[in-house]
Amino acid sequence: MPDIIKIRDVANYEEQEVQLQGWLYNKRSSGKLRFLLLRDGTETIQCVVFKGSVSEEVFEKATQLTQESSFRVIGKVTKDERSPLGFELQVSDLEIVHLADEYPITKKEHGTDFLMDNRHLWLRSSRQHAIIRVRHEIIRSAREFFDNRGFTLVDAPIFTPNAAEGTTTLFETDYFEEKAYLTQSGQLYGEAGAMAFGDIYCFGPTFRAEKSKTRRHLTEFWMIEPEMAFCDLNKDMQVAEEFVSHIVQNVIKNRNKELTILERNLDFLSNVKPPFPKIHYREAVEILKKNNIDFKDGDDFGGTDETVISEQFDRPVIVHHYPAQVKAFYMKRDPQEPESALAMDMLAPEGYGEIIGGSQREDDYTALLERIKEHNLPEKAFAWYLDLRKYGSVPHAGFGLGIERTVSWICGLSHVRETIPFPRTMHRLYP
Amino acid sequence: MPDIIKIRDVANYEEQEVQLQGWLYNKRSSGKLRFLLLRDGTETIQCVVFKGSVSEEVFEKATQLTQESSFRVIGKVTKDERSPLGFELQVSDLEIVHLADEYPITKKEHGTDFLMDNRHLWLRSSRQHAIIRVRHEIIRSAREFFDNRGFTLVDAPIFTPNAAEGTTTLFETDYFEEKAYLTQSGQLYGEAGAMAFGDIYCFGPTFRAEKSKTRRHLTEFWMIEPEMAFCDLNKDMQVAEEFVSHIVQNVIKNRNKELTILERNLDFLSNVKPPFPKIHYREAVEILKKNNIDFKDGDDFGGTDETVISEQFDRPVIVHHYPAQVKAFYMKRDPQEPESALAMDMLAPEGYGEIIGGSQREDDYTALLERIKEHNLPEKAFAWYLDLRKYGSVPHAGFGLGIERTVSWICGLSHVRETIPFPRTMHRLYP
């Protein structure tokens, strides 16, 4: 028997006999010919079954095959200029592994609920393949960026006794007769890591029990969060722009085929190189006013505001110096303008909104304790966090990048639900 | 001002002026000399402050510095054969960033509870540094192994509506008036991924509400789980041994310094190369009998049993063909011996026990449905999982590697609690 190979490797086997195995993605019949589109997860290839070249039994099997049936074929790899792959297979033998029942996902239009109910099958479509592969590349290059710069991975816990940003949107669980909450961000723990290792990142799922049904919200989403000791807001913004550029350029380079399948316009993506425009909150408010947006100075930006601001630029824009009162308690205030936090958000172009939120952190014990009290946070639960300001406190900063929003932007999707293999939303816990 | 560099890079700056920043790890005084051991998270370096070479003010600051105080120094990098780093710094200027309060972790022996209460500070010690760095390298090379082989990352959800292996050890949470459970394994979802992408892996935290206080148990632990379509038990075992060898050899190569700090005996680790011994469950039982262990044939192995079995070998051992009744419902039975599951566990040497559990999965719809009923599992919740056997079912297999147990083994630790930055156990939810 010839070697079993993956379809992505057929170019190395031109004019040779190989064995392939996978699922039937599509089929055409024409007289004495059966054209079987075989997918094996790495690629798809057209397998040509000619009645004159195979046994009657094999031709019968090829005729029987239903969509998503699994099968093995033996055949010769030949050049085929017309196919996207550049090769097809001239079949000499075929074995059915499993004849599929009538496949529920057909070529007709399906409703979103139906597709989401069948997410375990929907993942087999070429469009979902492309998205998940881009997601993988985003995650791979995100880790690579920090690994190459000598950051240490310091995983934050998922179970936490306290909440970084209020308790209303927390998932709660019984923890051996105590209460535990699912983390909304690894940042506070990342700060402890930065005091130990200098530059760290954590990367894991985070959770928000938000009752929002917008196209930007999941209850379970992944975040990568670097935290750097001896770092101020400026350096933080610089690392963030280099980081996002690294990811985007890697996806363009390594997942070009997938972006083509997604019909992604690369004009905006190709621009994503440092430096990014960086504007003060005040300038962002000016943009809104110029565009006749009804906005109350001092508020945080909503989705529409972010869209209008980001539409002014040809690459992601960083807005910094948000009013302290709309930002989290742990953000340091600018000594030069104490009403502003040393905070920054990165807004993706084309209306994709916030993909990064970050800040320089309050490093003064007394100021931080005051904020904790102001926000009515349980001081005892934050004792360890305050400790970081007692023993060798240093200026430090970091940010968090939401993976799903980044996938959504880079793939050009209209809804975040396709950015993760098994999305969880307010009304979606299955499959 | 000279460039700010990281201590790990000083070798490139011999006889040059540099600026370093970090925390005081240790200090010695001797007349006109202050020896400051500076750590910046990448390395530690001895900074020599000679009274004759600096201003009175700088010498006074060097004298004042307490353990874990943060500071910046300027000085010349010089060779020092006696130090582990090979270099020291001749200080010309010094600036205190923050003078630390009396540091709670001293050189004296501390109890485990005290250290765990201060985990956010304990992470700064050289031993904890070494462990977390080895952990990082394990995770990095685990991903690298699958990325290099063309596996696709398919993240499994954390919130699940049903449980893979019974509900008694599940953490439960309110999910918008429904119940959701925290995942114990991404495997079932991984199987859907394998039918879509061929070879996949998922990697994330998993949860078990076990009331056990052994040195091997955490409530929150990380698992990497590959799943492969068109794969049987034999290939599964082969991938597992190549995977574990890849990780161990990478740690030996890239984290040798850390293993030295941990005083890890490398004899056993160096042996970790394929092929690993693979023994049938029956042979494992024979080993227990020969060693006069009281063991009931047909049971699963306990911790002591695993230790005795693994002690017979100089590298990890794979035990396969466990009795089906002690294994999970989704494991395929061997048609040649239907009482046995096509299951395998990998036991680490030196008494570290199970680090991998895996199997070939039941791929027949009727057989799987029967198992689900036998185990009184909710058929409706598994409808999607059964679907995978309706639409192009194929032989498939996979396994899960527990990161923390692997860290524990490779680092030679006696307790799993030091293998993760912020461990969660039955009695530990803080910090």
PDB file of N, CA, C and O in Angstrom, chain A residues 165 300 319 321-331 333 341 343-345 354 356-359 375:
ATOM      1  N   GLU A 165     -13.083  44.486  38.743  1.00  0.00           N
ATOM      2  CA  GLU A 165     -13.894  45.611  38.275  1.00  0.00           C
ATOM      3  C   GLU A 165     -15.367  45.452  38.631  1.00  0.00           C
ATOM      4  O   GLU A 165     -16.210  45.344  37.758  1.00  0.00           O
ATOM      5  N   ASP A 300     -17.323  57.721  28.942  1.00  0.00           N
ATOM      6  CA  ASP A 300     -16.568  56.736  28.183  1.00  0.00           C
ATOM      7  C   ASP A 300     -17.198  56.640  26.789  1.00  0.00           C
ATOM      8  O   ASP A 300     -18.343  57.014  26.603  1.00  0.00           O
ATOM      9  N   VAL A 319      -6.191  55.779  21.866  1.00  0.00           N
ATOM     10  CA  VAL A 319      -6.700  56.933  22.604  1.00  0.00           C
ATOM     11  C   VAL A 319      -6.184  56.813  24.035  1.00  0.00           C
ATOM     12  O   VAL A 319      -6.312  55.756  24.659  1.00  0.00           O
ATOM     13  N   HIS A 321      -5.249  58.889  28.062  1.00  0.00           N
ATOM     14  CA  HIS A 321      -5.685  59.920  29.006  1.00  0.00           C
ATOM     15  C   HIS A 321      -7.199  60.042  29.106  1.00  0.00           C
ATOM     16  O   HIS A 321      -7.764  61.143  29.002  1.00  0.00           O
ATOM     17  N   TYR A 322      -7.854  58.927  29.313  1.00  0.00           N
ATOM     18  CA  TYR A 322      -9.300  58.939  29.575  1.00  0.00           C
ATOM     19  C   TYR A 322      -9.562  59.584  30.936  1.00  0.00           C
ATOM     20  O   TYR A 322      -8.695  59.552  31.821  1.00  0.00           O
ATOM     21  N   PRO A 323     -10.745  60.149  31.119  1.00  0.00           N
ATOM     22  CA  PRO A 323     -11.078  60.681  32.446  1.00  0.00           C
ATOM     23  C   PRO A 323     -10.984  59.560  33.485  1.00  0.00           C
ATOM     24  O   PRO A 323     -11.498  58.458  33.261  1.00  0.00           O
ATOM     25  N   ALA A 324     -10.330  59.840  34.610  1.00  0.00           N
ATOM     26  CA  ALA A 324     -10.109  58.806  35.628  1.00  0.00           C
ATOM     27  C   ALA A 324     -11.421  58.184  36.099  1.00  0.00           C
ATOM     28  O   ALA A 324     -11.490  56.992  36.381  1.00  0.00           O
ATOM     29  N   GLN A 325     -12.488  58.994  36.135  1.00  0.00           N
ATOM     30  CA  GLN A 325     -13.727  58.460  36.738  1.00  0.00           C
ATOM     31  C   GLN A 325     -14.410  57.382  35.898  1.00  0.00           C
ATOM     32  O   GLN A 325     -15.229  56.644  36.408  1.00  0.00           O
ATOM     33  N   VAL A 326     -14.062  57.269  34.606  1.00  0.00           N
ATOM     34  CA  VAL A 326     -14.676  56.200  33.805  1.00  0.00           C
ATOM     35  C   VAL A 326     -13.764  54.971  33.719  1.00  0.00           C
ATOM     36  O   VAL A 326     -14.089  54.002  33.044  1.00  0.00           O
ATOM     37  N   LYS A 327     -12.622  55.042  34.401  1.00  0.00           N
ATOM     38  CA  LYS A 327     -11.674  53.937  34.300  1.00  0.00           C
ATOM     39  C   LYS A 327     -11.487  53.232  35.645  1.00  0.00           C
ATOM     40  O   LYS A 327     -11.953  53.709  36.682  1.00  0.00           O
ATOM     41  N   ALA A 328     -10.799  52.091  35.614  1.00  0.00           N
ATOM     42  CA  ALA A 328     -10.701  51.224  36.797  1.00  0.00           C
ATOM     43  C   ALA A 328      -9.855  51.844  37.911  1.00  0.00           C
ATOM     44  O   ALA A 328      -9.024  52.712  37.664  1.00  0.00           O
ATOM     45  N   PHE A 329     -10.098  51.345  39.123  1.00  0.00           N
ATOM     46  CA  PHE A 329      -9.469  51.919  40.323  1.00  0.00           C
ATOM     47  C   PHE A 329      -7.957  51.805  40.327  1.00  0.00           C
ATOM     48  O   PHE A 329      -7.267  52.589  40.968  1.00  0.00           O
ATOM     49  N   TYR A 330      -7.413  50.801  39.622  1.00  0.00           N
ATOM     50  CA  TYR A 330      -5.967  50.531  39.720  1.00  0.00           C
ATOM     51  C   TYR A 330      -5.132  51.368  38.760  1.00  0.00           C
ATOM     52  O   TYR A 330      -3.925  51.262  38.725  1.00  0.00           O
ATOM     53  N   MET A 331      -5.781  52.200  37.945  1.00  0.00           N
ATOM     54  CA  MET A 331      -5.026  52.981  36.981  1.00  0.00           C
ATOM     55  C   MET A 331      -4.425  54.213  37.640  1.00  0.00           C
ATOM     56  O   MET A 331      -5.081  54.878  38.431  1.00  0.00           O
ATOM     57  N   ARG A 333      -3.098  57.979  37.990  1.00  0.00           N
ATOM     58  CA  ARG A 333      -3.503  59.258  37.400  1.00  0.00           C
ATOM     59  C   ARG A 333      -2.275  60.031  36.966  1.00  0.00           C
ATOM     60  O   ARG A 333      -1.198  59.864  37.531  1.00  0.00           O
ATOM     61  N   ALA A 341      -6.652  59.501  33.761  1.00  0.00           N
ATOM     62  CA  ALA A 341      -5.920  58.275  34.058  1.00  0.00           C
ATOM     63  C   ALA A 341      -4.874  58.038  32.984  1.00  0.00           C
ATOM     64  O   ALA A 341      -5.078  58.395  31.820  1.00  0.00           O
ATOM     65  N   ALA A 343      -4.309  55.909  31.029  1.00  0.00           N
ATOM     66  CA  ALA A 343      -4.976  54.764  30.412  1.00  0.00           C
ATOM     67  C   ALA A 343      -4.906  54.889  28.911  1.00  0.00           C
ATOM     68  O   ALA A 343      -4.726  55.975  28.369  1.00  0.00           O
ATOM     69  N   MET A 344      -5.057  53.770  28.229  1.00  0.00           N
ATOM     70  CA  MET A 344      -5.109  53.799  26.763  1.00  0.00           C
ATOM     71  C   MET A 344      -5.985  52.657  26.272  1.00  0.00           C
ATOM     72  O   MET A 344      -6.021  51.586  26.852  1.00  0.00           O
ATOM     73  N   ASP A 345      -6.704  52.934  25.189  1.00  0.00           N
ATOM     74  CA  ASP A 345      -7.443  51.895  24.474  1.00  0.00           C
ATOM     75  C   ASP A 345      -6.968  51.921  23.036  1.00  0.00           C
ATOM     76  O   ASP A 345      -6.721  52.996  22.482  1.00  0.00           O
ATOM     77  N   GLU A 354     -12.772  48.679  20.204  1.00  0.00           N
ATOM     78  CA  GLU A 354     -11.684  48.393  21.136  1.00  0.00           C
ATOM     79  C   GLU A 354     -11.176  46.958  21.021  1.00  0.00           C
ATOM     80  O   GLU A 354     -11.935  46.012  21.145  1.00  0.00           O
ATOM     81  N   ILE A 356      -7.788  46.534  22.467  1.00  0.00           N
ATOM     82  CA  ILE A 356      -6.836  46.543  23.585  1.00  0.00           C
ATOM     83  C   ILE A 356      -7.274  47.599  24.590  1.00  0.00           C
ATOM     84  O   ILE A 356      -7.713  48.684  24.222  1.00  0.00           O
ATOM     85  N   GLY A 357      -7.174  47.251  25.874  1.00  0.00           N
ATOM     86  CA  GLY A 357      -7.315  48.221  26.942  1.00  0.00           C
ATOM     87  C   GLY A 357      -6.102  48.082  27.844  1.00  0.00           C
ATOM     88  O   GLY A 357      -5.684  46.961  28.139  1.00  0.00           O
ATOM     89  N   GLY A 358      -5.525  49.205  28.240  1.00  0.00           N
ATOM     90  CA  GLY A 358      -4.340  49.102  29.088  1.00  0.00           C
ATOM     91  C   GLY A 358      -4.109  50.356  29.883  1.00  0.00           C
ATOM     92  O   GLY A 358      -4.857  51.342  29.748  1.00  0.00           O
ATOM     93  N   SER A 359      -3.096  50.348  30.720  1.00  0.00           N
ATOM     94  CA  SER A 359      -2.782  51.526  31.524  1.00  0.00           C
ATOM     95  C   SER A 359      -1.472  51.342  32.264  1.00  0.00           C
ATOM     96  O   SER A 359      -0.978  50.230  32.402  1.00  0.00           O
ATOM     97  N   HIS A 375     -13.872  53.098  45.913  1.00  0.00           N
ATOM     98  CA  HIS A 375     -14.681  52.173  45.110  1.00  0.00           C
ATOM     99  C   HIS A 375     -15.404  51.144  45.960  1.00  0.00           C
ATOM    100  O   HIS A 375     -15.986  50.200  45.437  1.00  0.00           O
TER     101      HIS A 375
END
